[in-house]
Short mmCIF file of C-alpha atoms in Angstrom, two decimals:
data_model
loop_
_atom_site.label_atom_id
_atom_site.label_comp_id
_atom_site.label_asym_id
_atom_site.label_seq_id
_atom_site.Cartn_x
_atom_site.Cartn_y
_atom_site.Cartn_z
CA MET A 1 21.68 -146.64 -34.53
CA ALA A 2 21.63 -143.86 -37.00
CA ALA A 3 23.32 -144.29 -40.37
CA PRO A 4 26.84 -143.15 -40.44
CA LEU A 5 27.35 -139.41 -41.41
CA THR A 6 29.14 -139.29 -44.78
CA ILE A 7 32.10 -136.76 -44.76
CA LEU A 8 34.23 -135.66 -47.59
CA LEU A 9 37.28 -134.31 -46.76
CA VAL A 10 39.37 -132.37 -49.28
CA GLU A 11 42.84 -131.93 -48.00
CA ASP A 12 46.21 -131.87 -49.77
CA HIS A 13 48.32 -132.08 -46.64
CA PRO A 14 48.87 -135.69 -45.40
CA GLY A 15 49.43 -134.98 -41.76
CA ASP A 16 46.12 -132.89 -41.64
CA VAL A 17 44.39 -135.81 -43.25
CA ARG A 18 45.84 -138.08 -40.56
CA LEU A 19 44.67 -135.72 -37.96
CA VAL A 20 41.21 -135.67 -39.06
CA GLU A 21 41.07 -139.52 -39.38
CA GLU A 22 42.68 -140.17 -35.99
CA ALA A 23 40.25 -137.64 -34.26
CA PHE A 24 37.11 -139.07 -35.91
CA ALA A 25 38.28 -142.63 -35.16
CA GLU A 26 38.54 -141.60 -31.36
CA SER A 27 35.24 -139.89 -31.35
CA ASP A 28 31.78 -141.20 -30.49
CA LEU A 29 30.52 -139.98 -34.01
CA HIS A 30 29.48 -142.68 -36.45
CA ILE A 31 31.40 -141.44 -39.43
CA ASP A 32 32.10 -142.60 -42.98
CA LEU A 33 35.01 -140.47 -43.98
CA HIS A 34 36.40 -140.24 -47.49
CA ALA A 35 39.49 -138.21 -48.06
CA VAL A 36 40.69 -136.80 -51.40
CA THR A 37 43.98 -134.99 -51.73
CA ASP A 38 43.47 -132.68 -54.62
CA GLY A 39 40.88 -130.74 -56.37
CA GLU A 40 40.64 -132.90 -59.62
CA ALA A 41 39.99 -136.02 -57.23
CA ALA A 42 37.42 -133.90 -55.40
CA LEU A 43 35.56 -133.02 -58.80
CA GLU A 44 35.60 -136.91 -59.70
CA PHE A 45 34.19 -137.64 -56.35
CA ILE A 46 31.29 -135.31 -56.58
CA ASP A 47 30.68 -136.13 -60.19
CA ARG A 48 31.16 -139.98 -59.50
CA ASP A 49 33.64 -140.30 -62.19
CA GLY A 50 36.75 -142.36 -62.74
CA GLU A 51 37.61 -144.28 -59.67
CA TYR A 52 34.87 -142.55 -57.64
CA VAL A 53 32.01 -143.86 -59.78
CA ASN A 54 30.40 -145.75 -56.83
CA ALA A 55 31.11 -142.69 -54.32
CA PRO A 56 28.51 -141.95 -51.62
CA ARG A 57 26.86 -138.61 -51.57
CA PRO A 58 28.38 -136.67 -48.73
CA ASP A 59 26.40 -135.31 -45.85
CA VAL A 60 29.01 -132.78 -45.15
CA ALA A 61 32.14 -131.63 -46.85
CA PHE A 62 35.22 -130.47 -45.23
CA LEU A 63 37.40 -128.26 -47.64
CA ASP A 64 40.68 -126.59 -47.51
CA LEU A 65 40.87 -123.42 -49.50
CA VAL A 66 44.41 -123.51 -50.44
CA MET A 67 45.25 -126.20 -52.64
CA PRO A 68 46.49 -126.83 -56.44
CA ALA A 69 43.94 -126.20 -59.10
CA PRO A 70 41.07 -126.50 -58.89
CA ASP A 71 41.42 -124.67 -55.73
CA GLY A 72 39.19 -124.54 -52.85
CA GLU A 73 37.14 -121.71 -53.97
CA ASP A 74 36.61 -123.49 -57.22
CA LEU A 75 35.43 -126.70 -55.53
CA LEU A 76 33.09 -124.69 -53.16
CA HIS A 77 31.49 -123.33 -56.11
CA ALA A 78 31.35 -126.74 -57.88
CA ILE A 79 29.78 -128.43 -54.64
CA LYS A 80 27.26 -125.62 -54.01
CA HIS A 81 26.01 -125.47 -57.65
CA HIS A 82 25.87 -129.28 -58.20
CA PRO A 83 22.44 -130.43 -58.65
CA GLU A 84 22.53 -133.10 -56.12
CA LEU A 85 24.92 -131.63 -53.62
CA GLY A 86 23.87 -127.82 -53.60
CA HIS A 87 22.34 -128.54 -49.94
CA VAL A 88 25.28 -130.05 -48.52
CA PRO A 89 26.90 -128.19 -45.78
CA VAL A 90 30.59 -127.02 -46.73
CA ILE A 91 33.01 -126.36 -43.99
CA ILE A 92 36.18 -124.48 -44.78
CA LEU A 93 39.09 -126.05 -42.76
CA THR A 94 41.92 -123.77 -43.01
CA GLY A 95 44.97 -122.51 -41.50
CA MET A 96 43.90 -119.01 -42.10
CA ASP A 97 41.75 -117.25 -39.49
CA GLU A 98 38.14 -116.87 -39.94
CA GLU A 99 38.39 -112.99 -40.67
CA TYR A 100 40.90 -113.74 -43.58
CA VAL A 101 38.55 -116.18 -45.14
CA GLU A 102 35.74 -113.97 -44.77
CA SER A 103 37.64 -111.13 -46.50
CA GLN A 104 38.31 -113.25 -49.38
CA ASP A 105 36.18 -112.65 -52.45
CA LEU A 106 34.34 -116.01 -52.41
CA ASP A 107 31.54 -116.83 -54.85
CA HIS A 108 28.46 -115.47 -52.54
CA ASP A 109 26.19 -117.70 -54.49
CA ALA A 110 28.14 -120.47 -53.02
CA ASP A 111 28.97 -119.29 -49.41
CA GLU A 112 30.54 -121.88 -47.15
CA ASP A 113 28.43 -123.01 -44.09
CA GLY A 114 31.20 -122.33 -41.61
CA VAL A 115 34.93 -121.91 -40.88
CA LEU A 116 36.95 -123.96 -38.59
CA GLN A 117 40.80 -123.18 -37.84
CA LYS A 118 42.96 -126.27 -38.44
CA PRO A 119 44.31 -127.51 -35.36
CA PHE A 120 47.98 -128.36 -35.06
CA ASP A 121 47.80 -131.33 -32.81
CA ILE A 122 45.36 -134.20 -31.95
CA GLU A 123 44.14 -132.45 -28.62
CA GLU A 124 43.30 -129.26 -30.57
CA PHE A 125 41.54 -131.62 -33.14
CA ARG A 126 39.57 -133.25 -30.54
CA ASP A 127 38.34 -129.76 -29.47
CA LEU A 128 37.47 -128.98 -33.06
CA LEU A 129 35.34 -132.10 -33.12
CA ALA A 130 33.36 -130.79 -30.38
CA GLU A 131 32.82 -127.63 -32.36
CA PHE A 132 31.96 -129.61 -35.42
CA GLU A 133 29.38 -131.67 -33.37
CA GLY A 134 27.79 -128.32 -32.38
CA VAL A 135 27.83 -126.53 -35.79
CA ALA A 136 27.85 -129.10 -38.66
CA LEU A 137 25.99 -132.09 -37.46
CA PRO A 138 22.66 -130.28 -36.72
CA ILE A 139 23.03 -128.63 -40.35
CA ALA A 140 23.56 -132.02 -41.86
CA ARG A 141 20.93 -133.84 -39.96
CA ALA A 142 18.32 -131.28 -40.76
CA GLY A 143 17.92 -132.92 -44.35
CA ASP A 144 16.92 -136.22 -42.55
#
C-alpha cells in the first residue's frame, strides 16, 4: 500500500472542514488530512512552529482564499515561495467561481495549481473528490 497522501486544508468555515473530512473518510483514498482554521495557524504549520513543530510536509494544500489575515493570497505566496514547499500543489477551494479567482490579481510567481468550487453538500463533495483525484493526485504523485 502506498504511503498516505498528506493534505493541508486551510479553511475557516467549520462546516466546510466537516464536509471535507467526511468526504475523504468515505473515499477510497489513503489520506492524512490536517486542517487549520486561519492564516496564522497555516503559517505555523508550514513553518513547523508552535504546536505544529512536528507537522508533516503536505503533498497537496487546499486553500480558501477568503479568510482573516493573513488571507489566502498571502498564504499561497508563502507556500509557493517556501524553500521546502514550493513544489507542493495548491488547490484553491472557494465559493467563488473559477473566472472570479482567475480575475483576481494573484501573485503570478505563485500561481495556484487548480481551482475547485466549494460544494454545498456531501453528494457534491463526493463529486469534487472525483475531480480532485483526476487533477491533484497526479500532480502530487509526480514527485514520488
